[in-house]
Coordinates of C-alpha atoms and ligand atoms in Angstrom, one line a residue:
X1 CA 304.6 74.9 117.5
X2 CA 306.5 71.9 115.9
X3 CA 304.3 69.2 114.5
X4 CA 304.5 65.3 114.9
X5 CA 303.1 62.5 112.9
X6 CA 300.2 59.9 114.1
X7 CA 300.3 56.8 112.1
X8 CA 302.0 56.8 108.5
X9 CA 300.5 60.2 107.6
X10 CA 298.2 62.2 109.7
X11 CA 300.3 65.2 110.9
X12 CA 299.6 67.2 114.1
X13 CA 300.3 69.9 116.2
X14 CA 302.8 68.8 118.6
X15 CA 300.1 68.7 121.4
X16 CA 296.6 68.7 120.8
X17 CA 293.5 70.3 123.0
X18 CA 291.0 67.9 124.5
X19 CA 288.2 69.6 124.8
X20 CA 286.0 67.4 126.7
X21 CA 286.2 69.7 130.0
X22 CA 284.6 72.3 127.9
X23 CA 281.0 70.4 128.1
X24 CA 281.5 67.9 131.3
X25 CA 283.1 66.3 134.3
X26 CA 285.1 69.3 135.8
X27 CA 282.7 71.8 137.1
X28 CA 281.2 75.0 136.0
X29 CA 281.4 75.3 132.0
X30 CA 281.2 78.8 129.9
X31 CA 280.8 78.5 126.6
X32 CA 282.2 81.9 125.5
X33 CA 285.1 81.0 127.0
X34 CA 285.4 77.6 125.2
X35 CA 285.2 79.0 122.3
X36 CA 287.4 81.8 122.7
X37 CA 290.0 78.8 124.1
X38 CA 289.7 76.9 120.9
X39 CA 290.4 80.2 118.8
X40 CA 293.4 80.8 120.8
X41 CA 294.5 77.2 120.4
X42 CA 293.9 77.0 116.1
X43 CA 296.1 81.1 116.4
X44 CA 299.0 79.5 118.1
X45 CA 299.7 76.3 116.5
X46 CA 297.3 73.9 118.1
X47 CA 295.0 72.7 115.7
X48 CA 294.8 69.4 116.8
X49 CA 290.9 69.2 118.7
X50 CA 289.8 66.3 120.5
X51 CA 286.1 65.5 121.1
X52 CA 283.5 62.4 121.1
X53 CA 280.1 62.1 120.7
X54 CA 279.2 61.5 124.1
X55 CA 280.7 64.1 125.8
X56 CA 278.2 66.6 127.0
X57 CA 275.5 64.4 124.9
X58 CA 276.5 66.7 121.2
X59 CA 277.2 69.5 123.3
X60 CA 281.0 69.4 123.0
X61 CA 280.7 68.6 119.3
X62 CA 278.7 71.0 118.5
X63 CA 280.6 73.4 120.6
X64 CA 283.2 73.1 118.2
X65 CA 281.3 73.3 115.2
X66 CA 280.5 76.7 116.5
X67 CA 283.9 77.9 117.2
X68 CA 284.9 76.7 113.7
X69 CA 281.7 78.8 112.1
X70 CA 283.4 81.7 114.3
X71 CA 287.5 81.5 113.4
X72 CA 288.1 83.7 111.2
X73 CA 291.8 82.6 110.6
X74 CA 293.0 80.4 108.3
X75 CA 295.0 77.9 110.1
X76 CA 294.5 74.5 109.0
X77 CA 291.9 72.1 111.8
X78 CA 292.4 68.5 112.4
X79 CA 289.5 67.3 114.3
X80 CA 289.4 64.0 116.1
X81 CA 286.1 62.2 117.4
X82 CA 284.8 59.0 119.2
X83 CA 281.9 57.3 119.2
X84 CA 280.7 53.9 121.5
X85 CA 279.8 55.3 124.3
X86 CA 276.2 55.3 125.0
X87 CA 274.7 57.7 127.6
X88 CA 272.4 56.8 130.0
X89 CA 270.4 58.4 132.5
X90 CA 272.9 57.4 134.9
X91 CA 276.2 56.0 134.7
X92 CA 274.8 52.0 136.1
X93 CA 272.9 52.8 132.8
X94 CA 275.5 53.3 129.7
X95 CA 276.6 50.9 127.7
X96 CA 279.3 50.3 124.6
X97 CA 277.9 49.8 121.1
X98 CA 280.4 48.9 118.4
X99 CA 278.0 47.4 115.8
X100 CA 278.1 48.3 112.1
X101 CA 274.4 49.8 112.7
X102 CA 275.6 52.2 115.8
X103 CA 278.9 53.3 113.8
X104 CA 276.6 54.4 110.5
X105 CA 274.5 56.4 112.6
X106 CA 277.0 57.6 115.1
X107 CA 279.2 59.2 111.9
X108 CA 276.4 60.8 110.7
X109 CA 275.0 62.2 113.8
X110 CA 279.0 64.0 114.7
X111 CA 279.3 65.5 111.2
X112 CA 275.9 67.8 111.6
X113 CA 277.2 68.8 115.3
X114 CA 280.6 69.5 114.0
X115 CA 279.4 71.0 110.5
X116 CA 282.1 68.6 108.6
X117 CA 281.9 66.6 105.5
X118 CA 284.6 64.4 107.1
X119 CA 286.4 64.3 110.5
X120 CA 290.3 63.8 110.3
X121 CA 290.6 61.1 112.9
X122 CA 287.4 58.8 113.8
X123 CA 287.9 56.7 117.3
X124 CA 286.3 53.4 119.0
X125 CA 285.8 55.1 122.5
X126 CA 285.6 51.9 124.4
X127 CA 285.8 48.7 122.7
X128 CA 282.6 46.4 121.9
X129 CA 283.3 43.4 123.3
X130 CA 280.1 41.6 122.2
X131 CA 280.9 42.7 118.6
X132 CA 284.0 41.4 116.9
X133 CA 286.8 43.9 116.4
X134 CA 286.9 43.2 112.2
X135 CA 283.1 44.0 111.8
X136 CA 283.3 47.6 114.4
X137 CA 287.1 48.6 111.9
X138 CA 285.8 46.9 109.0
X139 CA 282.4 49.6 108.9
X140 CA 285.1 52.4 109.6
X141 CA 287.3 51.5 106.8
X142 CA 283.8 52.3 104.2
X143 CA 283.7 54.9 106.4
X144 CA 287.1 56.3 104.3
X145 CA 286.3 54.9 101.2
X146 CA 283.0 57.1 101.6
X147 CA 284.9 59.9 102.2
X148 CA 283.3 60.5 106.1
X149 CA 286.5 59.7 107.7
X150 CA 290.3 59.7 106.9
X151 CA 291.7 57.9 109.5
X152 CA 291.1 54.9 112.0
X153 CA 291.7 55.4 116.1
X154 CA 290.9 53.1 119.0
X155 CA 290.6 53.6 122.7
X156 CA 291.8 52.2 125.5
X157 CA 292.4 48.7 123.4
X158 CA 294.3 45.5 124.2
X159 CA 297.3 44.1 122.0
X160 CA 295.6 41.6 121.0
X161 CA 292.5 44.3 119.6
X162 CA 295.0 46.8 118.1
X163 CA 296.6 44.4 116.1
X164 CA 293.4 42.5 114.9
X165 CA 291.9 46.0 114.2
X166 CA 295.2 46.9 112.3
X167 CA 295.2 44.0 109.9
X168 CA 291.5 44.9 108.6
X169 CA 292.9 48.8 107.9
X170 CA 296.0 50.3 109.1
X171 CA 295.3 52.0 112.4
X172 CA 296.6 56.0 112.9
X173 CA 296.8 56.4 116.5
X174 CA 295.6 54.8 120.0
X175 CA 294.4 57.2 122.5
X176 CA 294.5 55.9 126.2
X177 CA 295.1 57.3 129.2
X178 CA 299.1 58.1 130.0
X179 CA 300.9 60.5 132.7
X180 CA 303.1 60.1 135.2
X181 CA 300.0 58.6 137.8
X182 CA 299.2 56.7 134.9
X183 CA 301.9 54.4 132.7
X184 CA 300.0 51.3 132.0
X185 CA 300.5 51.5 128.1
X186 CA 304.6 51.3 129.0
X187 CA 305.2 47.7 129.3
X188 CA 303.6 46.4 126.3
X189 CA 301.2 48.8 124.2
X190 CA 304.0 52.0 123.6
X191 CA 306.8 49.2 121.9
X192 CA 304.1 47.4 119.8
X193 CA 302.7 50.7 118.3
X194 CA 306.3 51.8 117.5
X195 CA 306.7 48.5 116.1
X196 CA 303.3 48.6 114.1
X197 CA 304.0 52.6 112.9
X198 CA 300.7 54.0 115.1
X199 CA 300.4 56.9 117.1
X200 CA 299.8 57.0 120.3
X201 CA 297.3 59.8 121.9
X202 CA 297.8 60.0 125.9
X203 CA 294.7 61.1 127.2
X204 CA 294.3 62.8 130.6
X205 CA 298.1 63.7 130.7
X206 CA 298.3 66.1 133.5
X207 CA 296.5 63.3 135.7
X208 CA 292.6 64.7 135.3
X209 CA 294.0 68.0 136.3
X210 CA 296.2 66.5 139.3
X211 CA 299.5 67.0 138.2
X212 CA 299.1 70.7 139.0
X213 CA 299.1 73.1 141.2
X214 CA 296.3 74.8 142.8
X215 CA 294.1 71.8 142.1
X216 CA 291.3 71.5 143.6
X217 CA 287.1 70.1 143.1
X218 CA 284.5 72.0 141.7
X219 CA 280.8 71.5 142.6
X220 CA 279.7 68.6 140.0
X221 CA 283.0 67.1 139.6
X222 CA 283.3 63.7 137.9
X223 CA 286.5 63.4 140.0
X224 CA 284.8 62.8 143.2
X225 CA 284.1 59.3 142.1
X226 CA 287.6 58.3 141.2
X227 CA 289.1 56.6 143.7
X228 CA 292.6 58.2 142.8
X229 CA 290.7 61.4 144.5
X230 CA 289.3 59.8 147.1
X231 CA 290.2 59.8 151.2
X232 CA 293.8 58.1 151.5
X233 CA 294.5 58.1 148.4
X234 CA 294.3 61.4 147.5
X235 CA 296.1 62.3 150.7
X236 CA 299.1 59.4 149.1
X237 CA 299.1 61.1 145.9
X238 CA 299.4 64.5 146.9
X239 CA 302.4 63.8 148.6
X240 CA 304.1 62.6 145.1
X241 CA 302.7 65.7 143.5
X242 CA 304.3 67.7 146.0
X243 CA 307.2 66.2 145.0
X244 CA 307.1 67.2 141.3
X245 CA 306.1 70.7 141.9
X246 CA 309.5 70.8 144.0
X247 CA 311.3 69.1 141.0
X248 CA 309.2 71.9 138.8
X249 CA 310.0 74.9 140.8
X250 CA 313.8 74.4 140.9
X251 CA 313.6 74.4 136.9
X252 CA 311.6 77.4 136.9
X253 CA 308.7 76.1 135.3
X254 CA 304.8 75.0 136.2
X255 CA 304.1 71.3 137.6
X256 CA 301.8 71.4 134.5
X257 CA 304.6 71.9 132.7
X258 CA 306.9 69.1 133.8
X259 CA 303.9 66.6 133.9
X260 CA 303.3 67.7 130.0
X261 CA 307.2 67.6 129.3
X262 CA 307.4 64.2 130.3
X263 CA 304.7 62.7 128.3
X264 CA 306.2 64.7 125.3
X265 CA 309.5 63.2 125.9
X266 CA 309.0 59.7 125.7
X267 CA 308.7 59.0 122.1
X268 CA 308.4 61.2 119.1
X269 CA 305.1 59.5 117.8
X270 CA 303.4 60.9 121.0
X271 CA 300.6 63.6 121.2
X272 CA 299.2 64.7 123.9
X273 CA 296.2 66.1 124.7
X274 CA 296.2 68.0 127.1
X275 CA 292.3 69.5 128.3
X276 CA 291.7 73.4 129.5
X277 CA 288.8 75.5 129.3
X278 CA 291.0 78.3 129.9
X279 CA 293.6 80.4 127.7
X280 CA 296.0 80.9 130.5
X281 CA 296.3 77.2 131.1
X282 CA 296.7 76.7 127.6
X283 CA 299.4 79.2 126.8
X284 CA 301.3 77.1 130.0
X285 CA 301.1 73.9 127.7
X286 CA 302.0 75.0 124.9
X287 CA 304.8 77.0 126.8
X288 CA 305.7 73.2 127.9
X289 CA 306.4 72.1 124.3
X290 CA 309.9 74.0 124.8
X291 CA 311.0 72.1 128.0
X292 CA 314.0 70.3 127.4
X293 CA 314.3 66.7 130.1
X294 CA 317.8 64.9 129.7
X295 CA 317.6 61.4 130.5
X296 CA 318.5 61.7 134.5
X297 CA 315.8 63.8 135.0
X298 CA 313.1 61.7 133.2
X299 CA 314.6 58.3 134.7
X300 CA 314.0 60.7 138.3
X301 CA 310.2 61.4 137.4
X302 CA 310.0 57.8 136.2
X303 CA 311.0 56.4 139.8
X304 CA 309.3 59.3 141.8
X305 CA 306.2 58.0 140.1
X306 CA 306.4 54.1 139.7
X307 CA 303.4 52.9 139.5
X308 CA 303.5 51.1 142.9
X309 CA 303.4 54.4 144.9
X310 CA 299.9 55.4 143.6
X311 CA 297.3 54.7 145.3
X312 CA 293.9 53.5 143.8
X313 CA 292.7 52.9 140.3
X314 CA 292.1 54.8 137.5
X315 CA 288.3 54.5 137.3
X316 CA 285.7 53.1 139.6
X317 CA 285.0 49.3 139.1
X318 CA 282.2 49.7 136.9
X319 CA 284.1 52.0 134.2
X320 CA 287.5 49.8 134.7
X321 CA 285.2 47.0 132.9
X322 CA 284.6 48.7 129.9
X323 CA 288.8 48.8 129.5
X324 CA 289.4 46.2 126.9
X325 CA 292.0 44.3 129.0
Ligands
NAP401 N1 289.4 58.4 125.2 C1 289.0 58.6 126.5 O1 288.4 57.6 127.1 C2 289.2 59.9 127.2 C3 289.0 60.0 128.5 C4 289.2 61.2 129.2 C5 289.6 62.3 128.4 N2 289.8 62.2 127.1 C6 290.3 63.3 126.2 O2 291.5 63.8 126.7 C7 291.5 65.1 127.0 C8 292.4 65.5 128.1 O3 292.1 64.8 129.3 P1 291.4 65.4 130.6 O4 290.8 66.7 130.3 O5 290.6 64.3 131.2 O6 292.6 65.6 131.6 P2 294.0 66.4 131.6 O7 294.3 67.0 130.3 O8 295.0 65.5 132.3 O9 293.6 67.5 132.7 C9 292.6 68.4 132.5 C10 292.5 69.2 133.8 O10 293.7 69.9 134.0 C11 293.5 71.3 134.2 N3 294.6 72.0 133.5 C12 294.9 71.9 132.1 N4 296.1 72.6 131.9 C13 296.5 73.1 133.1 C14 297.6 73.9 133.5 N5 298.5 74.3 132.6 N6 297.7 74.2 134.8 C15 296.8 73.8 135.7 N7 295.7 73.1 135.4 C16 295.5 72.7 134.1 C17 292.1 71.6 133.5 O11 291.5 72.7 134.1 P3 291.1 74.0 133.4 O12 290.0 73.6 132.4 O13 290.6 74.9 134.4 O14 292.3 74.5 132.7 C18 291.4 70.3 133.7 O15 290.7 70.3 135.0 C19 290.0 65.4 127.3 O16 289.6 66.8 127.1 C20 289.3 64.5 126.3 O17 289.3 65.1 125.0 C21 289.6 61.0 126.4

């Protein structure tokens, strides 16, 4: 697996594994199997693990405290976190907390779930936007003169945030959501972080598990309340997926795989995340790593999947306000 580098310095596996499905939102979890997943990833080259706080309430972190406890190799583990997002009983009820308070405690809280006297990469999951950016980066950036943290990530952040968080301390990477259903980092976001020297982390890059063949809901699926997976829409978007699986089939690979090959094409201070549970999935990603696009084919996938021919937004209204716009 060849490696790429987030920010000045922080260097990663070529893709990372978002591990996120391993605790919540896509049906039926196994821990076993997580775990097993993430000691497959760390044997062949992806050591790159992406979690947050909120996901599964600690489960997921400290999911992956336990499957570090259990590796018995030696490969080196970069492991990326998030904090912000505050659960609530039910969605109507969760909130974004970026205060210096919420940030000391929220550090503090990951490293017991993840066993760690420092994570690699510490995120804003959703920005505050009742707190100003300098106070939320400026408690990260004691964070890493503590020692708790070595680098600085935001989520889902405007221009105008990244490059007000960037001038309090240097920002390594921006993780948002990016495939080929969604490119609305392109315009402006991807050239200013090339300009600025950050990394860019696409979340959701095979489209929440659309961009795929085979796909289909579990029971429990937080992809029921999308509205990309809804009615219509769905019925619209299957028709473009349909399209890419043709494109996929005549180069002899997965629709996974071209989805992935895309993302990993587009600049060389991209990493992707891509999330599985499972090790067959995962050996198809990494698999994906090797799959070479020339630029007819990518300009192809580009106009099969302008933005204009999806249909419906990313998230439901209520979570498309926490975007920092
Ligand atoms: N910052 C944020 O706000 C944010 C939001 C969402 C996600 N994330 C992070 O980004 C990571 C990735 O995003 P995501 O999990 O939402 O979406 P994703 O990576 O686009 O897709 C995950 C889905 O695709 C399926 N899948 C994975 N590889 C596959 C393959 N080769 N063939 C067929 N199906 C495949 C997975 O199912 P199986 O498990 O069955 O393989 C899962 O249902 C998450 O794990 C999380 O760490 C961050």
């Amino acid at each position: 697996m060849r490696k790429r580098v987030l920010g000045s310095n922080l260097e990663v596996s070529e893709i990372g594994l978002g591990c996120m499905g391993m605790s919540q939102s896509y049906g039926a979890t196994d821990e076993q199997e997580a775990i097993n997943t993430i000691h497959y990833a760390l044997d062949n080259g992806v050591y790159f693990l992406d979690t947050a706080d909120m996901y599964g309430n600690g489960h997921n972190e400290e999911l992956i405290g336990k499957a570090l406890a259990s590796y018995k190799g030696t490969e080196e583990v970069i492991i990326a976190s998030k904090f912000g997002i505050v659960n609530g009983d039910d969605i109507t009820k969760r909130y974004i907390d970026g205060s210096p308070e919420y940030v000391r405690s929220a550090i503090d809280k990951s490293l017991k779930r993840l066993n760690l006297e420092y994570l690699d990469l510490y995120y804003i999951h959703r920005v505050d936007k009742t707190v100003p950016i300098e106070e939320t980066v400026g408690t990260m950036s004691d964070l890493v003169r503590e020692g708790k943290i070595r680098h600085i990530g935001i989520c889902e952040a405007s221009l105008e945030t990244i490059e007000r968080a960037n001038k309090v301390h240097p920002i390594t990477a921006v993780q948002s959501e990016y495939s080929l259903w969604s490119r609305d980092v392109e315009a402006a976001i991807l050239p200013k972080l090339q300009e600025l020297g950050i990394g860019f982390v696409p979340y959701s890059p095979l489209g929440r598990g659309f961009l795929t063949t085979g796909f289909q809901f579990e029971e429990q699926d937080m992809r029921r309340f999308l509205p990309r997976f809804q009615d219509q829409n769905l019925l619209n978007n299957q028709k473009l997926v349909n399209q890419l699986t043709k494109i996929a089939e005549a180069m002899n690979i997965k629709t996974a795989q071209l989805a992935l090959a895309w993302v990993l094409h587009k600049s060389e201070n991209i990493v992707p995340i891509p999330g599985t549970k499972k090790i067959s999935h995962l050996t198809d990603n990494i698999e994906a790593t090797d799959v070479l696009l020339n630029t007819e084919q990518i300009s192809e996938l580009d106009r099969l999947f302008d933005s204009a021919a999806i249909q419906g937004t990313r998230y439901p209204g209520i979570l498309m306000e926490e975007i920092d716009a």
